[in-house]
mmCIF file of C-alpha atoms and ligand atoms in Angstrom:
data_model
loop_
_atom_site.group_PDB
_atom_site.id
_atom_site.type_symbol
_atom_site.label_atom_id
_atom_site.label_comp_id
_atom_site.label_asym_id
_atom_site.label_seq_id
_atom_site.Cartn_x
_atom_site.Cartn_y
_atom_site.Cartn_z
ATOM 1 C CA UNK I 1 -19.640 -3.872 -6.085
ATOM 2 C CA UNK I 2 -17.110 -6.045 -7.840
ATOM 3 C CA UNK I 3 -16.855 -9.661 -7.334
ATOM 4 C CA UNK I 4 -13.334 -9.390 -6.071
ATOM 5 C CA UNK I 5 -14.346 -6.283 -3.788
ATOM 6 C CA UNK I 6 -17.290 -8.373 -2.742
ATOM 7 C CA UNK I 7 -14.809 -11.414 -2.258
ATOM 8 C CA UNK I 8 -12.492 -9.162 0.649
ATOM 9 C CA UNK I 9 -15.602 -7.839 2.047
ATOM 10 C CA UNK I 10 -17.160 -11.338 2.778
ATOM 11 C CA UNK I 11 -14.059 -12.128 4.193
ATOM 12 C CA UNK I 12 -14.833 -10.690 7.317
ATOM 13 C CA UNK I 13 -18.360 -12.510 8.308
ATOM 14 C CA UNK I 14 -15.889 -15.224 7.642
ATOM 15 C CA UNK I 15 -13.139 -14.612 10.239
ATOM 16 C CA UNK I 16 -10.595 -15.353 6.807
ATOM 17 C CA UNK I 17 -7.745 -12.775 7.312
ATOM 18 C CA UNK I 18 -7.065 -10.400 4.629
ATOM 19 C CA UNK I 19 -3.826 -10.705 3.211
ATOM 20 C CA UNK I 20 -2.423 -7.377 1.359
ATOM 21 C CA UNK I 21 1.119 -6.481 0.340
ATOM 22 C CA UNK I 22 2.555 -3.285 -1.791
ATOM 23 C CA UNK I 23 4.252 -3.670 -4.914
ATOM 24 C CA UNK I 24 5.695 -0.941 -7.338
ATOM 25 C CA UNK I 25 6.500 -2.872 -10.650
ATOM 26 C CA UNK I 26 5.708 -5.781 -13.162
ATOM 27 C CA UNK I 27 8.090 -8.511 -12.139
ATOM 28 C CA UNK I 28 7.436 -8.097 -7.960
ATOM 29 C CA UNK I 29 3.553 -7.799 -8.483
ATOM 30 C CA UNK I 30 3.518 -11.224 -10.978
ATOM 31 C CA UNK I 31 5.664 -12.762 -7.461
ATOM 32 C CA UNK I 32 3.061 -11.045 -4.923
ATOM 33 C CA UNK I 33 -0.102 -12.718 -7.239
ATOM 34 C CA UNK I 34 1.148 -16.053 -8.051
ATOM 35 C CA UNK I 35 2.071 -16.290 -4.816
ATOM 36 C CA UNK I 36 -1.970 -15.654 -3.363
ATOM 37 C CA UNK I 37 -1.978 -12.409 -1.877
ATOM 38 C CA UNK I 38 -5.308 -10.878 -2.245
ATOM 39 C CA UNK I 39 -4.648 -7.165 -2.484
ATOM 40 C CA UNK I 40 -1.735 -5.291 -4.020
ATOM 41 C CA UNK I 41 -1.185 -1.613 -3.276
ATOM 42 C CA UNK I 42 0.839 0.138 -4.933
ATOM 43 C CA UNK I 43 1.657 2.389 -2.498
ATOM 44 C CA UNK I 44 2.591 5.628 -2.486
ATOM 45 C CA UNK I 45 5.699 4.331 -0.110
ATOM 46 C CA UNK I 46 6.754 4.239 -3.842
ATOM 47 C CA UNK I 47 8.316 7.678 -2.635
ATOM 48 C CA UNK I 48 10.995 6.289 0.096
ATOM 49 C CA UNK I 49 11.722 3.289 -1.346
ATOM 50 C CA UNK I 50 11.894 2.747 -5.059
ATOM 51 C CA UNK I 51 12.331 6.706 -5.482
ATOM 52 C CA UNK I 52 14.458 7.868 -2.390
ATOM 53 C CA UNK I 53 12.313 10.577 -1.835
ATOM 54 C CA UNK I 54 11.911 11.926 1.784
ATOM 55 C CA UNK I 55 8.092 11.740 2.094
ATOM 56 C CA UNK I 56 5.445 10.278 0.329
ATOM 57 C CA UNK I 57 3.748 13.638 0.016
ATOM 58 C CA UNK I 58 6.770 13.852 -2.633
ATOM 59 C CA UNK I 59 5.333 11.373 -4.992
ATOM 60 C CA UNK I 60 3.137 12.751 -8.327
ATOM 61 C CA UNK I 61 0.589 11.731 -10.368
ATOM 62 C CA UNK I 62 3.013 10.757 -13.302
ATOM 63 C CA UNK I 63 4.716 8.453 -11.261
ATOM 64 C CA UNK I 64 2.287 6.763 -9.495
ATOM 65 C CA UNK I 65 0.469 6.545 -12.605
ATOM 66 C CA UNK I 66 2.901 4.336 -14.558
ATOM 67 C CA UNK I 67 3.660 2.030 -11.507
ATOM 68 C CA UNK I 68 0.255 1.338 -11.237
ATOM 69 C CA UNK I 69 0.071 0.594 -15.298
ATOM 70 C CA UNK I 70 3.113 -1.852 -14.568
ATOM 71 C CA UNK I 71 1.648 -3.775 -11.425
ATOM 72 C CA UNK I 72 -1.939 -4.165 -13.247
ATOM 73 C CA UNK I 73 0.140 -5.770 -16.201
ATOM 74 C CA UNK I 74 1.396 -7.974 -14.093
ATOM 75 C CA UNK I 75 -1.212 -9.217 -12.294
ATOM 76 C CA UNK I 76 -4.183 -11.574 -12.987
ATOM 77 C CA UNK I 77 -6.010 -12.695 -9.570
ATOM 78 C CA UNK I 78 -5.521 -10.236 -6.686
ATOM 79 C CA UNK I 79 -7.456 -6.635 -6.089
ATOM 80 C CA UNK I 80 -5.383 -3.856 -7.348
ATOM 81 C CA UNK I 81 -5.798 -0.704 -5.199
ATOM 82 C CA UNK I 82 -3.598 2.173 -5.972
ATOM 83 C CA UNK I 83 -2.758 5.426 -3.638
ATOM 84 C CA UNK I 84 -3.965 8.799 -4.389
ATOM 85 C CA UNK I 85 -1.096 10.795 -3.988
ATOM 86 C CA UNK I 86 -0.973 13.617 -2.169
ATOM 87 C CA UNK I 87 -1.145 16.295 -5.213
ATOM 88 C CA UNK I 88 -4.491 14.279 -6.226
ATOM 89 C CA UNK I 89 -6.512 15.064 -3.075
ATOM 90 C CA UNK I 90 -4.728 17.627 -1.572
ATOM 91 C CA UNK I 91 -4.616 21.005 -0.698
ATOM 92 C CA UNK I 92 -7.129 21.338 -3.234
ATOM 93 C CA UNK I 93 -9.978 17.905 -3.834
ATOM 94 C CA UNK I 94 -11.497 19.471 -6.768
ATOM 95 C CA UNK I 95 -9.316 17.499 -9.408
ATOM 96 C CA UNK I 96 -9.715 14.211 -6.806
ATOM 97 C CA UNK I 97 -12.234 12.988 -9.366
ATOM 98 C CA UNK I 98 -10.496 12.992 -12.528
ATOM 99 C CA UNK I 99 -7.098 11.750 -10.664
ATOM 100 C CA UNK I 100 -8.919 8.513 -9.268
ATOM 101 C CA UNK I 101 -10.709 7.853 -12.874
ATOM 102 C CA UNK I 102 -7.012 7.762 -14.539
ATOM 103 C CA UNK I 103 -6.030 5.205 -12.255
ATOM 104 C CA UNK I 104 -9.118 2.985 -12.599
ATOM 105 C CA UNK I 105 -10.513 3.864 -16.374
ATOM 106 C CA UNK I 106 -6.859 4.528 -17.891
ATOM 107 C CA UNK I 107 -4.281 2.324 -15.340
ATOM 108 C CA UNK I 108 -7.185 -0.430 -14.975
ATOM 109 C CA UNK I 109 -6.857 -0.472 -11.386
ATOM 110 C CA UNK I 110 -9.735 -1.538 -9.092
ATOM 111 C CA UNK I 111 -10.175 0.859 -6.300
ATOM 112 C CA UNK I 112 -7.721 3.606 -5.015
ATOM 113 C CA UNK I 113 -6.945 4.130 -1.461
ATOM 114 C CA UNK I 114 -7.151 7.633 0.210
ATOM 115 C CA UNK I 115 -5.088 8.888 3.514
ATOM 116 C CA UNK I 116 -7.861 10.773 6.238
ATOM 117 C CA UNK I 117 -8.176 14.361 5.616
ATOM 118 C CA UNK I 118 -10.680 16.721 6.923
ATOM 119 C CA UNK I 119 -12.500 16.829 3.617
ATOM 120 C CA UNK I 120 -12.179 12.878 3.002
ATOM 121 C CA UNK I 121 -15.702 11.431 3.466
ATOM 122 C CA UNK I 122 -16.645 14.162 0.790
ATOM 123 C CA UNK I 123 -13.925 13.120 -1.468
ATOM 124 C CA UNK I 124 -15.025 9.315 -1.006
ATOM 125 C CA UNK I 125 -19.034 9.969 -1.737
ATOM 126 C CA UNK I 126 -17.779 12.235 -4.876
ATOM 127 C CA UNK I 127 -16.011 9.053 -5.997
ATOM 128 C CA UNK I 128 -18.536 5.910 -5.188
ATOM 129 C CA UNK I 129 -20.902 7.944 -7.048
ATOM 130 C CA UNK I 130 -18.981 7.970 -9.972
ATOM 131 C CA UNK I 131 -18.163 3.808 -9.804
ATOM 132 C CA UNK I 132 -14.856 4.339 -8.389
ATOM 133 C CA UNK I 133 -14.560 1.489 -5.444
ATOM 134 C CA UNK I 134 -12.186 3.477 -2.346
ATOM 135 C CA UNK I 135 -10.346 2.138 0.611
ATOM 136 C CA UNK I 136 -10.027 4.679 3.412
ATOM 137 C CA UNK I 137 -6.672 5.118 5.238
ATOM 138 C CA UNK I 138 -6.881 6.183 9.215
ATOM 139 C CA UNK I 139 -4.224 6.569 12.014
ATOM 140 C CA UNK I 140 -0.553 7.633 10.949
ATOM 141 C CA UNK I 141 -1.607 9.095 7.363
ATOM 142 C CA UNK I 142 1.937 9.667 6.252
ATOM 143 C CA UNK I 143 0.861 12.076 3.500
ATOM 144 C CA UNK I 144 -0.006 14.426 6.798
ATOM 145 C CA UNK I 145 2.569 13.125 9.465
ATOM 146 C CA UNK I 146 3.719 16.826 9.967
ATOM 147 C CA UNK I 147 0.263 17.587 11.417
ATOM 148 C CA UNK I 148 0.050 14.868 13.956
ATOM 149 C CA UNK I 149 3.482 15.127 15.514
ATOM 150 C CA UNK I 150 5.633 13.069 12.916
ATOM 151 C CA UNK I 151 5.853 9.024 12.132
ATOM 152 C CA UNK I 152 5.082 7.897 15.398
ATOM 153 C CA UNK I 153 2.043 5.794 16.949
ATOM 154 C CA UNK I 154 -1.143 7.420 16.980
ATOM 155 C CA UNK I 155 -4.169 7.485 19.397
ATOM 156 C CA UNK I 156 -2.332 6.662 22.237
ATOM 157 C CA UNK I 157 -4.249 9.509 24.470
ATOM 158 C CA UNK I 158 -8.168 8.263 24.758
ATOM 159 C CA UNK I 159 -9.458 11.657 22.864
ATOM 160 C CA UNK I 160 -6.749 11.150 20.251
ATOM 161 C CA UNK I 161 -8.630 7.403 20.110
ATOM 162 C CA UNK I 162 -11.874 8.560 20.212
ATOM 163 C CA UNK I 163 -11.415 10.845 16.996
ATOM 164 C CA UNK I 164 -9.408 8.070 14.821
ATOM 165 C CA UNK I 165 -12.748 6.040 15.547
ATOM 166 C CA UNK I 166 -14.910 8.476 14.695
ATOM 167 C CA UNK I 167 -12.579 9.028 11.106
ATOM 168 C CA UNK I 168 -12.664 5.206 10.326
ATOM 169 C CA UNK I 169 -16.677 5.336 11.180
ATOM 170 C CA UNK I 170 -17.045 8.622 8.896
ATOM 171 C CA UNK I 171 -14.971 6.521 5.938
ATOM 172 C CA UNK I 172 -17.103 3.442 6.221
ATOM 173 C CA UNK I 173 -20.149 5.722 6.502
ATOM 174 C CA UNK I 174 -19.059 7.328 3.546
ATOM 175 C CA UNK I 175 -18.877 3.713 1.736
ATOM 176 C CA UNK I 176 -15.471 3.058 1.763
ATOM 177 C CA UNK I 177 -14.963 -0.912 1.505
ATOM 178 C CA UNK I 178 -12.063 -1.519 3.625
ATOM 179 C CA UNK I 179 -10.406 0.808 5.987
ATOM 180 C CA UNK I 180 -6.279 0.415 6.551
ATOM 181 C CA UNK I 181 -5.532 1.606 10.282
ATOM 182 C CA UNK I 182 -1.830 2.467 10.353
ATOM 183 C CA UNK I 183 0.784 2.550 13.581
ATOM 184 C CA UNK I 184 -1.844 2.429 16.546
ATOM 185 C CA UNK I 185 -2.289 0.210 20.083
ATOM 186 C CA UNK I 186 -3.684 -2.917 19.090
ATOM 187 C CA UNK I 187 -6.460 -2.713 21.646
ATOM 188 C CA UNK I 188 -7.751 0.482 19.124
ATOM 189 C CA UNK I 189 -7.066 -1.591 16.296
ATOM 190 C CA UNK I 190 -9.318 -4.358 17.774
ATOM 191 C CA UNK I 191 -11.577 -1.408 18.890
ATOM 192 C CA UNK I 192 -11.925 -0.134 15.150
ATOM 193 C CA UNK I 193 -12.045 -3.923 13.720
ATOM 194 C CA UNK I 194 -14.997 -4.237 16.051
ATOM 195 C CA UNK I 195 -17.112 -1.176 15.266
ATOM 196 C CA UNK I 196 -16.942 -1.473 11.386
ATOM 197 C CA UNK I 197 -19.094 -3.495 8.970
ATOM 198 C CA UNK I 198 -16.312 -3.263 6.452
ATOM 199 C CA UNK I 199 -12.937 -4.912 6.921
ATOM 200 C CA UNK I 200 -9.948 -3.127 8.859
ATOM 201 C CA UNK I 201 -6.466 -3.840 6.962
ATOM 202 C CA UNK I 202 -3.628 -2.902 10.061
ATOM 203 C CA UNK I 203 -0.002 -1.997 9.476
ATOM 204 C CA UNK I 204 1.391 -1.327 13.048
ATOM 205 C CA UNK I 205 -2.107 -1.999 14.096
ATOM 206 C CA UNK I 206 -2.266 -5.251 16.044
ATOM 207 C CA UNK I 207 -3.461 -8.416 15.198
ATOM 208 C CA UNK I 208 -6.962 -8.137 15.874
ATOM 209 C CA UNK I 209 -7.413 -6.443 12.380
ATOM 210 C CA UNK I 210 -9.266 -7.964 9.410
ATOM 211 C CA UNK I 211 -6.394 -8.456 7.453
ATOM 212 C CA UNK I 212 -2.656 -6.840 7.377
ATOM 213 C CA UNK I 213 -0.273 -4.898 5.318
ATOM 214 C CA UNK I 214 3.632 -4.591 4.652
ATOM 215 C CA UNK I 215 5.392 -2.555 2.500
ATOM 216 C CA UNK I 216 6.954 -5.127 0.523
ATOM 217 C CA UNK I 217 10.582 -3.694 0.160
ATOM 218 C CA UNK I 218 10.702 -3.896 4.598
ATOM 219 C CA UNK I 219 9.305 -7.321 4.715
ATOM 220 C CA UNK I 220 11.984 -8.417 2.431
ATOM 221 C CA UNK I 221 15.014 -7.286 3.738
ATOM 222 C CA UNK I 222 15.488 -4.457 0.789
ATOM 223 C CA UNK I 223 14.887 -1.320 2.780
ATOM 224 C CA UNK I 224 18.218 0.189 3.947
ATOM 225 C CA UNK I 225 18.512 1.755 6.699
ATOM 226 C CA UNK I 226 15.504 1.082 10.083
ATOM 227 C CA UNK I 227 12.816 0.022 9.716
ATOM 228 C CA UNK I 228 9.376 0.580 11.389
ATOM 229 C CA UNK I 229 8.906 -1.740 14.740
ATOM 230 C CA UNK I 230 5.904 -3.457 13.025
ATOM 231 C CA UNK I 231 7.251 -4.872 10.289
ATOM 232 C CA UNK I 232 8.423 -8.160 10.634
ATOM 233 C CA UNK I 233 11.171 -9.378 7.935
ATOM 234 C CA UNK I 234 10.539 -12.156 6.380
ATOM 235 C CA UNK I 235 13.950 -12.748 3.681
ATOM 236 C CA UNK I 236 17.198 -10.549 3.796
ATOM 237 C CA UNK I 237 17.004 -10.051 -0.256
ATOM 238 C CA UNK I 238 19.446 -7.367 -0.150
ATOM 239 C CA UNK I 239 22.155 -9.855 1.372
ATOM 240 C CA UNK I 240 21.185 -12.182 -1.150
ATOM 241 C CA UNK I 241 21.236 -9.905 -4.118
ATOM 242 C CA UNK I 242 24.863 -8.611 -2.717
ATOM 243 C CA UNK I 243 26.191 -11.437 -2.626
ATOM 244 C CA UNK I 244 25.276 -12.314 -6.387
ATOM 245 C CA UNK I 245 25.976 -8.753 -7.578
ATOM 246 C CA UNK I 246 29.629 -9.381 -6.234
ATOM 247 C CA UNK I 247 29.618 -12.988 -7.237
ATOM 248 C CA UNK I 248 29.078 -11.532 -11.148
ATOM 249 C CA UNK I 249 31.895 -8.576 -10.782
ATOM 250 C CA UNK I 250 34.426 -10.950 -9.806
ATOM 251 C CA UNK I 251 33.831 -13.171 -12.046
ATOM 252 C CA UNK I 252 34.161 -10.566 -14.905
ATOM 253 C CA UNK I 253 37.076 -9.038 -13.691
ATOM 254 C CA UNK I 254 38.658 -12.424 -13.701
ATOM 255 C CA UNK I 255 37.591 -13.093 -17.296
ATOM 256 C CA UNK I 256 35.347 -16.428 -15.787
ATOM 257 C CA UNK I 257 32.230 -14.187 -17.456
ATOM 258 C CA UNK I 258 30.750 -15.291 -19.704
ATOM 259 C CA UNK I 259 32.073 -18.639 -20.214
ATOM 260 C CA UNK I 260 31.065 -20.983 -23.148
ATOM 261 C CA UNK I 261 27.701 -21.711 -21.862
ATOM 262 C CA UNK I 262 26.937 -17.972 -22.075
ATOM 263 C CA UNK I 263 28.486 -17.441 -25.604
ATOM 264 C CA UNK I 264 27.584 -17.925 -29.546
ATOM 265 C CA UNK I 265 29.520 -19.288 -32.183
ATOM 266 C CA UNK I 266 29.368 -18.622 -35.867
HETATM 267 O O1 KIV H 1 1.923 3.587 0.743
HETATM 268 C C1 KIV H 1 1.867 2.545 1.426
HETATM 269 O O2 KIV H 1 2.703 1.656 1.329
HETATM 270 C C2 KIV H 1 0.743 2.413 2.349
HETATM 271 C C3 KIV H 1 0.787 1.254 3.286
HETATM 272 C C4 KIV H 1 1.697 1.584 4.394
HETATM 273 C C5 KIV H 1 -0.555 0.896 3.769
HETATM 274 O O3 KIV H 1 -0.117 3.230 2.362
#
């Protein structure tokens, strides 16, 4: 295990919360590690909100591939953990191998992150043994959201419970070293948090989790349009960059822009 892996496991004999944020490009990812998070995903979320797509399911291996070259440029402290789309892992896992190897051998990420699937503590054993570090993914698995009803909470029913349990158990089993636990009750959060040696990371999960997640577009105000009822926003960005974007066109229809501080002479 890497010493940064190592570092976010610890963190949980520790009671030290686990502080993980997506990020999609160079110049957001350079904010997100300066600023001390300790994971970055980049997220296949990539899909809605940097590529309007309708689902993440949407999002290929080309694309995902180059974000995750631009956020490991960028950043210098934090664990990089990348999605596997998808096309990588699904309908057919055969290819999940060489996918995940791109993103850590070619993209120099340090672990990818796959979504539950019925084959998925397969997938993850294929990968440990060959040195790639995973992070499992249980609850809502967006990638799948048609097969359990939509976007909506999950494991509300006690058997519905029961089996998201048994899928986080079957991904730490399978040597995953982290779990995320997406849109549940908190008191199955706390239940999953509880069972695992390895730590939970909970978007929509409660706050009995090992750490927590955003996806960093909905924490900062940029997401148009609703957003989930976990996520909590923490700036209005897209106010802000409005009201400079509008700032700038009046000033150059006005002729104000660019003024002599802005301009060369011979
Ligand atoms: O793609 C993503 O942003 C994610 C987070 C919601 C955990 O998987």
């Amino acid at each position: 295990m890497s010493p940064l892996i190592q570092n976010i496991v610890l963190k949980k004999s520790k009671a030290e919360k686990i502080v993980m944020l997506t990020a999609y490009d160079y110049a957001m990812a350079a904010i997100l590690d300066r600023s001390g998070v300790d994971i970055i995903l980049v997220g296949d979320s990539l899909a809605n909100v940097v590529l309007g797509l309708a689902t993440t399911k949407e999002v290929g291996m080309d694309a995902m591939f180059s974000h995750a070259r631009a956020v490991r440029a960028a950043v210098k402290n934090a664990l990089v953990v990348v999605d596997m789309p998808f096309v990588s892992v699904q309908p057919d896992s055969s290819r999940a191998l060489f996918h995940a190897k791109r993103f850590t051998e070619e993209a120099g990420c340090d672990a990818v992150k796959v979504e539950w699937f019925d084959k998925c503590p397969d997938v993850v054993r294929s990968l440990l043994a060959a040195g790639v570090p995973v992070m499992g993914h249980v609850g809502l698995t967006p990638q799948t959201a048609e097969k359990l009803g939509g976007v909506k909470v999950q494991g509300k029913a006690p058997d519905e419970a029961q089996k998201i349990i048994e899928q986080a158990k079957a991904l730490a089993d399978a040597g995953c070293f982290s779990v995320v636990i997406e849109c549940v009750p908190e008191d199955l959060g706390r239940k999953i948090t509880q069972e695992l040696k390895v730590p939970t990371i909970g978007i929509g999960a409660g706050k009995h989790c090992d750490g927590q997640v955003l996806v960093l577009y909905d924490m900062l105000g940029l997401t148009s349009g609703k957003v989930p009822k976990f996520v909590k926003k923490y700036a209005e960005v897209s106010t802000l960059m409005t009201t400079a974007v509008q700032a700038y066109a009046r000033e150059v229809r006005q002729g104000q822009f660019p003024d002599e501080s802005q301009s060369f002479h011979s």
